[in-house]
Coordinates of C-alpha atoms in Angstrom, one line a residue:
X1 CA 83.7 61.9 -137.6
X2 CA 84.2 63.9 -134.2
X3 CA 85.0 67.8 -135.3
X4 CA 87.4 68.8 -133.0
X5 CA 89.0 72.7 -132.4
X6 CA 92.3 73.3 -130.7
X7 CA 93.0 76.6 -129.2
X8 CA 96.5 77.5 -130.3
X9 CA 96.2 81.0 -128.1
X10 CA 98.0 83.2 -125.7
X11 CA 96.9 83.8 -122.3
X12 CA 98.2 86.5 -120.3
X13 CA 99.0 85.3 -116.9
X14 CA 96.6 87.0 -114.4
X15 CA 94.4 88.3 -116.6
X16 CA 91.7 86.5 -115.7
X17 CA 88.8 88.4 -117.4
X18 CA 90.8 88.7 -120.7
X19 CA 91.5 85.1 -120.6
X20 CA 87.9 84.4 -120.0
X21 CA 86.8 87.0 -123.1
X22 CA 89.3 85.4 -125.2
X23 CA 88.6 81.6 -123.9
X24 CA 84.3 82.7 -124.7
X25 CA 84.8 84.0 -128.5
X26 CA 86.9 81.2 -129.2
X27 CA 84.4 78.5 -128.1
X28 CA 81.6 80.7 -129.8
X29 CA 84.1 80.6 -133.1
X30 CA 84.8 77.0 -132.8
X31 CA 80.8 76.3 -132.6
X32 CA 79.4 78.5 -134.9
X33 CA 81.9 78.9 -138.0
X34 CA 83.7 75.3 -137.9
X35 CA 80.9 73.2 -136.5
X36 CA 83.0 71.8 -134.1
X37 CA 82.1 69.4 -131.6
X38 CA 84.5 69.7 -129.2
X39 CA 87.6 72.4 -128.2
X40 CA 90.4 72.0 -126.2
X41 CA 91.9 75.0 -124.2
X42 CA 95.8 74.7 -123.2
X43 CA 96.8 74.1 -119.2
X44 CA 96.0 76.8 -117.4
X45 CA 94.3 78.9 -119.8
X46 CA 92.1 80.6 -117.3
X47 CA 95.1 81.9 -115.2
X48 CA 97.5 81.8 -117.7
X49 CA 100.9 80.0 -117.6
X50 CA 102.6 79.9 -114.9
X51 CA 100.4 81.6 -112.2
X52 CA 103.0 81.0 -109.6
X53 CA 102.2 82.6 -106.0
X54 CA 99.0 84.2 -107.9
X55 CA 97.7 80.8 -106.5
X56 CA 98.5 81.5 -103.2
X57 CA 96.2 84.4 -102.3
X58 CA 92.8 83.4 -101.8
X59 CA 91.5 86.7 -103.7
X60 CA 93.3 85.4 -106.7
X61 CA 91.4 81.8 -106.3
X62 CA 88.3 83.2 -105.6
X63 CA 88.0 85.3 -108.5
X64 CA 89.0 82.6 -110.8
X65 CA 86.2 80.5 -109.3
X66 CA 84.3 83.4 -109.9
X67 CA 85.4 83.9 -113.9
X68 CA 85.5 80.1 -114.1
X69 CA 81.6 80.0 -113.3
X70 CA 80.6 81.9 -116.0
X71 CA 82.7 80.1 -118.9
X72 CA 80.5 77.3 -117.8
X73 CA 77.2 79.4 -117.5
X74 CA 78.3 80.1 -121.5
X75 CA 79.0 77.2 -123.0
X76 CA 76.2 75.5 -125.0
X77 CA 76.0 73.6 -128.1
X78 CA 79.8 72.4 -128.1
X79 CA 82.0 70.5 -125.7
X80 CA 84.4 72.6 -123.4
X81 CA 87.6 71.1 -122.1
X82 CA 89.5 74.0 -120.3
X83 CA 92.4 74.2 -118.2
X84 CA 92.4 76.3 -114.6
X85 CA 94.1 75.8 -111.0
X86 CA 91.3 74.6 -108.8
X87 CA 90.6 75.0 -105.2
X88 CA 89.2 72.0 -102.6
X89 CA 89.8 73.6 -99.6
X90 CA 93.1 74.1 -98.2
X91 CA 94.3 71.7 -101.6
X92 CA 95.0 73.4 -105.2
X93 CA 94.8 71.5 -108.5
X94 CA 96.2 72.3 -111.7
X95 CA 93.0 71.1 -113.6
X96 CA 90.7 70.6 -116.5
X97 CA 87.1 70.8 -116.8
X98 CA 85.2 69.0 -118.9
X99 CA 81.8 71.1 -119.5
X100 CA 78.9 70.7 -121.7
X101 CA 75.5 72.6 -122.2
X102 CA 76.1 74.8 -118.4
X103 CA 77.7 72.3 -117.3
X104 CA 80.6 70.3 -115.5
X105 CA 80.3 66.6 -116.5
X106 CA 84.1 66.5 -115.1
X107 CA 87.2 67.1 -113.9
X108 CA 90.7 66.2 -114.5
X109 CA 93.6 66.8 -112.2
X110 CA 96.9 67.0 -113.5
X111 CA 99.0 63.5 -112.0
X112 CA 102.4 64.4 -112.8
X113 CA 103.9 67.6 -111.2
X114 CA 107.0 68.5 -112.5
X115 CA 109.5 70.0 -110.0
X116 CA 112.7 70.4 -111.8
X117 CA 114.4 72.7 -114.9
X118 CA 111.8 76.0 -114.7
X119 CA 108.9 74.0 -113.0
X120 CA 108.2 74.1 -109.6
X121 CA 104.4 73.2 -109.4
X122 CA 104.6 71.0 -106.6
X123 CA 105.3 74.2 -105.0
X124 CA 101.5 74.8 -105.6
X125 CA 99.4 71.5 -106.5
X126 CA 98.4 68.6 -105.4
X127 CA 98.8 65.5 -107.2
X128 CA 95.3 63.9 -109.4
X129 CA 95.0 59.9 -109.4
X130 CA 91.8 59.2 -111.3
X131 CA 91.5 59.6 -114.7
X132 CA 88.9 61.6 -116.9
X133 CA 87.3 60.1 -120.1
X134 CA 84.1 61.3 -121.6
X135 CA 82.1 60.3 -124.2
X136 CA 81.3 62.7 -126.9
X137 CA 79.4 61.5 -130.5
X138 CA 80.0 58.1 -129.7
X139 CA 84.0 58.8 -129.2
X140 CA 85.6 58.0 -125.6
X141 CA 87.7 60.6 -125.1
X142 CA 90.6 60.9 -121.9
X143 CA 92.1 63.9 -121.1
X144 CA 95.9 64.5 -119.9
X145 CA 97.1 67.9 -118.8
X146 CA 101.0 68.6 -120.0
X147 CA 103.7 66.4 -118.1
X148 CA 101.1 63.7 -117.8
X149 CA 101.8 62.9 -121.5
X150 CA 105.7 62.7 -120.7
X151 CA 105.1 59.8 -118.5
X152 CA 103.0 56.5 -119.3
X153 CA 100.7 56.1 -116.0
X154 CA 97.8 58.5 -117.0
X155 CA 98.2 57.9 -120.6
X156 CA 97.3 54.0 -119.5
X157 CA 95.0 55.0 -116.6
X158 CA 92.6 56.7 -119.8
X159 CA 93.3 53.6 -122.1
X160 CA 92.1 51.0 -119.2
X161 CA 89.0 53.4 -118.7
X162 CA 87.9 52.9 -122.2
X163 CA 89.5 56.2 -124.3
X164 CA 89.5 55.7 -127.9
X165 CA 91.2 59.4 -127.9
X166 CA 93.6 61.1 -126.1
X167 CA 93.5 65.0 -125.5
X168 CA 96.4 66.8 -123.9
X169 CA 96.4 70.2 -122.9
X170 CA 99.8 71.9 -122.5
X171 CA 101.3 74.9 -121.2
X172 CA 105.2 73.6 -122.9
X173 CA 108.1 76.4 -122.7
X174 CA 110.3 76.3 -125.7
X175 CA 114.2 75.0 -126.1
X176 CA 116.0 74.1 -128.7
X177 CA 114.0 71.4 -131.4
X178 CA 112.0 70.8 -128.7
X179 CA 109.5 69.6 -131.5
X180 CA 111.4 66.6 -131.5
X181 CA 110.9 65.6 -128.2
X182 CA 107.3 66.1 -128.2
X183 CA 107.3 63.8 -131.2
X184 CA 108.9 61.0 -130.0
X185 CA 107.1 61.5 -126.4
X186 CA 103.7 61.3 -128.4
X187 CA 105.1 58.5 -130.8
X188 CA 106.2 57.0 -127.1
X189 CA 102.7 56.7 -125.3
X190 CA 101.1 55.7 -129.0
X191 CA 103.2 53.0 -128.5
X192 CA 101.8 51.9 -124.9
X193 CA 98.7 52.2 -125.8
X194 CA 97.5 52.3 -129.1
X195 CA 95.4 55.9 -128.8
X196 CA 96.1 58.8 -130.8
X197 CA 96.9 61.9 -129.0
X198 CA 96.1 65.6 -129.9
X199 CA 98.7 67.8 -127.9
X200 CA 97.6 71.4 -127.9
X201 CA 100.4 73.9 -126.5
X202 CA 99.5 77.2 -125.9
X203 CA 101.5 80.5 -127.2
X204 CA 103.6 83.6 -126.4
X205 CA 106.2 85.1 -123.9
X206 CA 106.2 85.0 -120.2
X207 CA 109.1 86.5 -119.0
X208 CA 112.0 84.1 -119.6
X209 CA 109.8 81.6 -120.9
X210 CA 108.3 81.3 -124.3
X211 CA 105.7 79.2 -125.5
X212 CA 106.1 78.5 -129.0
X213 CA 102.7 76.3 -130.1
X214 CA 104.0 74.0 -132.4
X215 CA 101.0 71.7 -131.5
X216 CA 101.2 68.0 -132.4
X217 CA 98.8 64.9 -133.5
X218 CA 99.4 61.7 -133.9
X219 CA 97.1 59.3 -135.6
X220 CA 95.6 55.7 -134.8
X221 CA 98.2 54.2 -137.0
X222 CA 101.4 56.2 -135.3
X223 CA 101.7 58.8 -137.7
X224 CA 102.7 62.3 -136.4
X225 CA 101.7 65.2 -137.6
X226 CA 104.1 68.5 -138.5
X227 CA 103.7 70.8 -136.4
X228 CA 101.8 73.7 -136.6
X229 CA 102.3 77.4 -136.5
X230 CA 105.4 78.5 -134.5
X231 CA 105.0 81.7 -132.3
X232 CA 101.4 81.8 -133.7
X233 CA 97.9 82.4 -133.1
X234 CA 95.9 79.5 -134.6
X235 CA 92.3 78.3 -133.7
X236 CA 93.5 74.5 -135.3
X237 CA 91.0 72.3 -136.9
X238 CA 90.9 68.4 -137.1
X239 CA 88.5 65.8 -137.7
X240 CA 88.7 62.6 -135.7
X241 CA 87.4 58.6 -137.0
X242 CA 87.0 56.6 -133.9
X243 CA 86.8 53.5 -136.6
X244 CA 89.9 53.8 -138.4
X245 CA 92.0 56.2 -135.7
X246 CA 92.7 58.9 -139.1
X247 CA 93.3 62.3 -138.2
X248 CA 91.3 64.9 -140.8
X249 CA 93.6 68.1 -141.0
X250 CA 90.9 71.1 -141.7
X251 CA 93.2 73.8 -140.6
X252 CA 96.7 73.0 -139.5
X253 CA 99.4 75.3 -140.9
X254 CA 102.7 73.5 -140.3
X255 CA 105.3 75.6 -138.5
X256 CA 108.7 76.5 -139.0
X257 CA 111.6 73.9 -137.6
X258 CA 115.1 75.0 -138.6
X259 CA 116.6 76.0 -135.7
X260 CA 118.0 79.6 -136.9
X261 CA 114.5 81.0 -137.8
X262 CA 113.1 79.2 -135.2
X263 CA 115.2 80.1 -132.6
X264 CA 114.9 83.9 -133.7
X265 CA 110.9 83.7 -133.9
X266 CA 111.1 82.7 -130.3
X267 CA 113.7 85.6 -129.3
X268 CA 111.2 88.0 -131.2
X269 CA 108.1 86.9 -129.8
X270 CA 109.4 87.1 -126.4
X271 CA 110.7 90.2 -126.7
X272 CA 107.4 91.8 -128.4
X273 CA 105.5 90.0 -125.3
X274 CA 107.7 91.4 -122.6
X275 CA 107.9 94.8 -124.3
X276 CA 104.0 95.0 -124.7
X277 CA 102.5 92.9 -121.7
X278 CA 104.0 95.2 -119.5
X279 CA 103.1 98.6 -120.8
X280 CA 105.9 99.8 -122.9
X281 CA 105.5 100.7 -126.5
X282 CA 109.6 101.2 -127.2
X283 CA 112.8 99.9 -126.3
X284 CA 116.2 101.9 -126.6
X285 CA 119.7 100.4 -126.3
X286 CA 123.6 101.1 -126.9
X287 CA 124.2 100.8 -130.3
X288 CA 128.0 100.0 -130.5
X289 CA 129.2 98.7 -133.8
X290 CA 129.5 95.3 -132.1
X291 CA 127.5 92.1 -133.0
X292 CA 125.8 92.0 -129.7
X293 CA 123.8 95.3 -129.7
X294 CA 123.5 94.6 -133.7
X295 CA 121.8 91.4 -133.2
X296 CA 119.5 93.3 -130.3
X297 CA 118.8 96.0 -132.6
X298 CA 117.3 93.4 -135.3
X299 CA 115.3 91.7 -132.8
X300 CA 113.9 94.6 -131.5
X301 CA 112.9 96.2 -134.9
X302 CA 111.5 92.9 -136.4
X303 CA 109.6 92.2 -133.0
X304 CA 108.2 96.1 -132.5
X305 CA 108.7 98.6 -135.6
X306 CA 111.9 100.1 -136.5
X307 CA 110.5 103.2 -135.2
X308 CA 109.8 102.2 -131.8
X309 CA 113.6 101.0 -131.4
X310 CA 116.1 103.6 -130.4
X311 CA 119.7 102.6 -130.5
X312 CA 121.9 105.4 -129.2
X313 CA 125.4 105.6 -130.0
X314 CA 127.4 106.8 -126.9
X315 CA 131.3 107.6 -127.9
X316 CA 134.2 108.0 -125.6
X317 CA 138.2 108.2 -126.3
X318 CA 138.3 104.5 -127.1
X319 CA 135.6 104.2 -129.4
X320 CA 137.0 103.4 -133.2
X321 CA 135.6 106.1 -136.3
X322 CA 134.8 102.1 -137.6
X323 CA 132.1 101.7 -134.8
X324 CA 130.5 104.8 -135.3
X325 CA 129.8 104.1 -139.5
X326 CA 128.7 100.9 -138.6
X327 CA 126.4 102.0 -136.2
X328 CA 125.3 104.4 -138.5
X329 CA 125.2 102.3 -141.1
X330 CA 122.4 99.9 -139.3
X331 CA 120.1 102.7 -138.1
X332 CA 119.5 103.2 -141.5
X333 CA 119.4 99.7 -142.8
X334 CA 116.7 99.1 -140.3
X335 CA 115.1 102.9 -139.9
X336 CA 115.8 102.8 -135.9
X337 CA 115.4 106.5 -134.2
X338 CA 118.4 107.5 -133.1
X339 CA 121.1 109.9 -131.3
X340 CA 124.3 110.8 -130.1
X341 CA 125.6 111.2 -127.1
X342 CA 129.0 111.3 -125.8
X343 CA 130.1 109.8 -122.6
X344 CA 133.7 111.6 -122.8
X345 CA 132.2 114.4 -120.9
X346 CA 131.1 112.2 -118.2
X347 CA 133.8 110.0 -117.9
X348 CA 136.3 112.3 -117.5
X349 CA 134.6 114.1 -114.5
X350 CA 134.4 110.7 -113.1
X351 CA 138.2 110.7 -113.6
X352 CA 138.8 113.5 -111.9
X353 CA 136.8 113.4 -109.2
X354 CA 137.8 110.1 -108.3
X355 CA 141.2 111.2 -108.7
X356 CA 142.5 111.6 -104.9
X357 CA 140.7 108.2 -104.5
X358 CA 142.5 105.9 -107.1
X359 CA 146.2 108.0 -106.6
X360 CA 149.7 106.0 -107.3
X361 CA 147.3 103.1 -108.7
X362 CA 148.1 102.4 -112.2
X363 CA 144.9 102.0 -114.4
X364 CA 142.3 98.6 -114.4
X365 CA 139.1 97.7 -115.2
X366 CA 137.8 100.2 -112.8
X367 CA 138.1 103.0 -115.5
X368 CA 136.9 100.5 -118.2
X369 CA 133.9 99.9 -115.6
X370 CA 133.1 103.8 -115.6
X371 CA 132.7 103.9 -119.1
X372 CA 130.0 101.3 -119.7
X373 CA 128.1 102.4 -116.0
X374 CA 128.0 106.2 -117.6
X375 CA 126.6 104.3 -120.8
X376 CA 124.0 102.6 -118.4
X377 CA 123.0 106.1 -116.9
X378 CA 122.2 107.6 -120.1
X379 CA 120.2 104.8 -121.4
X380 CA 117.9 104.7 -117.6
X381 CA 117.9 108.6 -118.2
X382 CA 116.2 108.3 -121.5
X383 CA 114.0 105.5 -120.1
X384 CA 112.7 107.5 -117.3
X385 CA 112.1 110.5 -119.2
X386 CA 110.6 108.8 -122.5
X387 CA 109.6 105.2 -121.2
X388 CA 111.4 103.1 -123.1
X389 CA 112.2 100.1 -121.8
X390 CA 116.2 99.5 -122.1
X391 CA 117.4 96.4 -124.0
X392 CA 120.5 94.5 -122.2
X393 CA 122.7 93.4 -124.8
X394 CA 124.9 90.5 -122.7
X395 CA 125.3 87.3 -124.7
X396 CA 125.3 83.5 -122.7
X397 CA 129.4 83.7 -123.2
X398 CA 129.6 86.9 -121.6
X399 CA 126.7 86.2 -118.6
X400 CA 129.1 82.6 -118.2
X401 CA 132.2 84.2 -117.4
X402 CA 131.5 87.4 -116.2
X403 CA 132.6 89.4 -119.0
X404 CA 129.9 91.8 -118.6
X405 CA 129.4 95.0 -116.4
X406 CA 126.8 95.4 -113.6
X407 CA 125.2 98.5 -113.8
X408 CA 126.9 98.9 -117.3
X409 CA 125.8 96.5 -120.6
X410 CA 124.1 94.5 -118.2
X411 CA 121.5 97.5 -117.4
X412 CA 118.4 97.3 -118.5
X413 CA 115.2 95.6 -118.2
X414 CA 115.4 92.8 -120.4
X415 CA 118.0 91.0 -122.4
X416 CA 117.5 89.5 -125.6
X417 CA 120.1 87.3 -126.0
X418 CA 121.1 86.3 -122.6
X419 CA 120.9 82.6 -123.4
X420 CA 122.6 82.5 -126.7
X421 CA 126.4 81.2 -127.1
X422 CA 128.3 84.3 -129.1
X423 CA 128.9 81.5 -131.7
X424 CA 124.7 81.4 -132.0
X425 CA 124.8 85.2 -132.0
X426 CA 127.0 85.1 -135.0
X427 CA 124.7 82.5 -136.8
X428 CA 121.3 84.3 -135.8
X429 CA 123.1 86.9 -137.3
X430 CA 124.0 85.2 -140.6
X431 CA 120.5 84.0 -140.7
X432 CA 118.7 87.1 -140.4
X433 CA 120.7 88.8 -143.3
X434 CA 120.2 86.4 -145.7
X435 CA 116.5 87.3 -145.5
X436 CA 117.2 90.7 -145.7
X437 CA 119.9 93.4 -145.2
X438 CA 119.9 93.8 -141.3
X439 CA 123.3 94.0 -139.8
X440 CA 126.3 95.6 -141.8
X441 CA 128.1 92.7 -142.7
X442 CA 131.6 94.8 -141.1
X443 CA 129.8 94.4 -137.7
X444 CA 129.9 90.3 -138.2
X445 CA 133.7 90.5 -139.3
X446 CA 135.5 92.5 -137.1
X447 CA 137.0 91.3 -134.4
X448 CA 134.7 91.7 -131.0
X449 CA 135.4 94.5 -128.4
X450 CA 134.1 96.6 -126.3
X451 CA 136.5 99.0 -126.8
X452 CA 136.8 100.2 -123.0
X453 CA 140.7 100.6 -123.3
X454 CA 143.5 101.1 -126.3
X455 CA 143.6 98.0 -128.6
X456 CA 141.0 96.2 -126.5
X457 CA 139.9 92.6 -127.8
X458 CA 138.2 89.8 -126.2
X459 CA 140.4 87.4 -127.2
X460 CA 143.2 88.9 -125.0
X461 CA 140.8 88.0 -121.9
X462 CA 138.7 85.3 -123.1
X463 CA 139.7 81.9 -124.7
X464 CA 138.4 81.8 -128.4
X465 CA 134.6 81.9 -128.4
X466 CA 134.6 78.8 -130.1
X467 CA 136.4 77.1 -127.2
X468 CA 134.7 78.9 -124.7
X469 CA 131.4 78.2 -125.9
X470 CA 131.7 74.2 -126.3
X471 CA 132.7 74.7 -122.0
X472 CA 129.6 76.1 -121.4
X473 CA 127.9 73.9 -123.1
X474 CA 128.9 71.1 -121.3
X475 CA 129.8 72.5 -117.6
X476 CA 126.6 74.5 -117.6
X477 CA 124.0 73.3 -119.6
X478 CA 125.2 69.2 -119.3
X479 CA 126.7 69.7 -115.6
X480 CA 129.6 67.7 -116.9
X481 CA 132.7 67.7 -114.2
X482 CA 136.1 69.5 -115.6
X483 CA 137.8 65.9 -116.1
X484 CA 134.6 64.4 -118.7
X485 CA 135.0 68.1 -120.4
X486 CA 138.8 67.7 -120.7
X487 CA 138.3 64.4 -122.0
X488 CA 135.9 65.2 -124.6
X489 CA 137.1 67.9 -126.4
X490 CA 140.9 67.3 -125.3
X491 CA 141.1 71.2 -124.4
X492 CA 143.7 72.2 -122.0
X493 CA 142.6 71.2 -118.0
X494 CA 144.0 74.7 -117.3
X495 CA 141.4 76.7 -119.1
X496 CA 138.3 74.5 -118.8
X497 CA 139.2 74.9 -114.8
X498 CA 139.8 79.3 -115.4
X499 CA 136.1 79.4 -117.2
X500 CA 134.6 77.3 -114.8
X501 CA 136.1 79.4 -111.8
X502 CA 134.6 82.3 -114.2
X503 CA 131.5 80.8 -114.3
X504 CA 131.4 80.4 -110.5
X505 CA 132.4 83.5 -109.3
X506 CA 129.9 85.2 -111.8
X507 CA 126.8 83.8 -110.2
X508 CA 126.1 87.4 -108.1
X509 CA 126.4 89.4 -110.9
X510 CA 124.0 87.3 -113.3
X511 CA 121.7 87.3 -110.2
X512 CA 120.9 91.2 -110.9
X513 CA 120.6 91.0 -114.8
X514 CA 117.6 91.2 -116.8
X515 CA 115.6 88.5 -117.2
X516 CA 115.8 87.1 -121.1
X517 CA 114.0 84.3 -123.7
X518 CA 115.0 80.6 -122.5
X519 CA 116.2 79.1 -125.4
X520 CA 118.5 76.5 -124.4
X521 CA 117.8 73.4 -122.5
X522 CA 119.4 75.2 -119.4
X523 CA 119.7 79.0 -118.4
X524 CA 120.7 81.0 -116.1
X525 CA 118.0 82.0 -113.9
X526 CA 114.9 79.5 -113.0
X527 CA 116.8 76.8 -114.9
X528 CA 120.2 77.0 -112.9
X529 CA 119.8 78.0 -109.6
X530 CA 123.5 78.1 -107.6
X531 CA 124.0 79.7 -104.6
X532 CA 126.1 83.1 -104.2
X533 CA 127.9 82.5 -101.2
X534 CA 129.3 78.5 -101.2
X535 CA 132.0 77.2 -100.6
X536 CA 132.0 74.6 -103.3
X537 CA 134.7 75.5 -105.6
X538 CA 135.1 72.0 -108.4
X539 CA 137.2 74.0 -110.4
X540 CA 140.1 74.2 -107.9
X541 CA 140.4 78.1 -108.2
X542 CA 139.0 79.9 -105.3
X543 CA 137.5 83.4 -105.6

């Protein structure tokens, strides 16, 4: 039986002497309290995932050379497989090394470069074409770094060279049930070649990405494993019989998989990695009444504390006595800090001064604009002078269309919930309170509003949400042309070609917004990448 460790872990990308401390206890862990064998590290574990230009300076390279050396000077009495971006000259390979006793009995260079969705490592790598298989207790085992296991040619390429075993380390960002995939990717290449496969993924947030573990195994007789701890921290545990291809599960706690409390893990753990990784201890955001802050509020205070969450409710002359209880009403349901400050003050001096400027024009969004940009001041004032960082509270609906404000509710330095629908907002919502009292339950049936004028909905500028959501869906995230959409949910041509229009014109404003969690299969930002300035208008309205 080949004893086997599977480091479940976060690495912090750049870190490279954290990574190394962290990468050093948990060999020492794996050897001395499970009796392992063997451990695999995740892709890139050294560096973290992904390094990006880190791996163009030389002093970045050299120094992971450096930190690379001496893992390998430490490892004795266990078998090392461990991921870093190695340097052959003017060439860089996302690799792993296979070490043993001081040291390198291999290396593996990753074959398949992705270059497409939020990958760009072509950008940076150069392509492997040999494959690595080492023997360990009698066990011939191949290695496979990440996309190589989405393909079939290095899969085979270890088969043909004798593995019995298939590692593959992994570095794989989160969308929705992407559990699935993995599955029937692993189910796939079990099918090619008869080997079982352990797929390690590696854990946390990394700016809009989020690693969610969820490792995988599947056994010599094609039965997959659940998956294991979601968001989590696990040093995994399995045992391995080269003669019957069984997979022994010492430690494996299966993770979460509906996608409500999965989808909110990830929102929370990227959020509690973006806060913390980069130095902040709080966050503070508009607290409105509304279900977009509400949600953002819940996130933040399950992901950090209550107490290091400070929602600030900031009134003017449109602002319903309804808002302000409910408002009220979650800071103490989730025991945020809090305060009140009024932006009447502010917004009308900006009236006045500005009124020479705006004379004999009746009123338009300008003055709705003013309010939620003196509601962005207040919340950078109390971020410089406290260092909070400031939540953004934009939903994917909103960010599509445009029915946000720069400098306003888009200010701040991340945004929770920037990829989900409003409908998901709702359900997330939902979700969260049926595991405990979270969000007043009048915040999820009122109307939505952001109350910047008299009698203000979003339905009187917005097609329903429900609507509008199933057009993003499909012109954004599926790239489906206007007629396929029309034809598939027999909507009106006329507002499937206003919201994509909307969605067009909206692409300079979501280029200054915060970054946020990637939870869908495509978002805005390093997924969708459409120029400003174009002249390519498939929706027939031009800006």
């Amino acid at each position: 039986m080949l004893n086997i460790a599977l480091a479940q872990d976060d690495f912090l990308v750049g870190h490279i002497t954290a990574n190394r401390d962290r990468i050093v206890a948990s060999i020492e862990r794996a050897r001395d309290e499970l009796g392992a064998d063997l451990i695999l590290f995740p892709e890139l574990a050294l560096t973290g995932y992904p390094p990006e230009d880190l791996v163009l300076r030389p002093g970045f390279m050299r120094r992971t050379e450096e930190t690379f050396r001496q893992i390998v000077e430490a490892v004795h009495g266990i078998d090392v497989v461990v991921g870093y971006p190695r340097a052959d000259g003017d060439k860089r390979f996302n690799s792993a090394a296979w070490i043993r006793d001081g040291e390198v009995l291999g290396t593996y260079d990753k074959w398949d470069l992705p270059n497409y969705a939020v990958f760009d490592e072509r950008r940076y790598f150069v392509q492997g074409d040999a494959p690595l298989v080492v023997e360990v207790k009698g066990v011939k085992v191949g290695v496979l770094i990440c996309e190589d296991t989405w393909a079939p040619e290095a899969a085979r390429a270890a088969a043909d060279a004798g593995a019995q075993l298939l590692l593959s380390s992994n570095a794989s960002p989160y969308y929705h049930d992407k559990y699935i995939d993995r599955g029937e990717v692993l189910k796939a290449r079990h099918a090619e070649t008869g080997l079982p496969v352990l797929y390690l993924n590696c854990v946390g947030g990394q700016d809009e990405l989020v690693f969610d573990g969820h490792s995988l195994c599947i056994d010599g007789n094609g039965e997959l494993s659940p998956p294991a701890g979601l968001c989590e921290e696990h040093l995994l545990h399995v045992g391995f019989d080269p003669g019957s291809g069984r997979i022994e599960y010492r430690h494996w706690p299966a993770g979460e998989t509906d996608t409500l409390p999965v989808t909110w893990r990830v929102l929370q753990r990227g959020l509690a990695d973006y806060v913390l990784k980069n130095g902040f201890r709080s966050t503070v955001l508009g607290l409105s009444g509304g279900i977009d802050s509400a949600v953002c509020a819940a996130l933040a205070a399950d992901a950090l504390g209550g107490e290091n969450v400070h929602g600030i409710l900031m009134p003017s002359r449109h602002t319903s006595e309804l808002s302000l209880i409910l408002a009220t009403e979650q800071v103490d349901l989730l025991g945020l800090q809090t305060d009140t400050i009024s932006i009447e003050p502010i917004f009308q001096t900006s009236l006045q001064q500005l009124e020479a400027a705006f004379a004999d024009r009746p009123e338009n969004i300008a003055e709705e604009n003013l309010q939620a940009r003196a509601r962005g001041m207040l919340l950078m004032a109390l971020s410089n002078k406290f260092g909070h960082l400031v939540l953004a509270t934009s939903n994917k609906s909103e960010l599509a269309v445009g029915y946000s404000t720069l400098y306003g509710d888009m200010c701040g330095g991340y945004s929770p919930i920037r990829d989900c629908l409003k409908g998901m907002v709702y359900d997330l919502a939902d979700w969260r309170n049926a595991q405990s009292p979270a969000i007043p339950q009048g915040v999820i049936d009122r109307p939505p509003s952001a109350e910047l004028r008299p009698d203000q909905l979003d339905e009187h500028s917005l097609p329903p949400y429900a609507q509008l959501d199933r057009v993003i869906e499909l012109y954004v995230e599926e790239d489906r042309p206007i007629s396929d959409i029309v034809e598939a949910t027999g909507l009106d041509e006329a507002m499937v070609r206003r919201v994509a229009g909307l969605v067009l014109n909206a692409e300079f404003k979501r280029r200054q917004g915060a970054p946020g969690p990637r939870v869908t299969r495509k978002a805005f930002g390093r997924d969708r990448r459409y120029p400003i300035t174009s002249g390519w208008h498939d929706s027939g309205i031009k800006r």
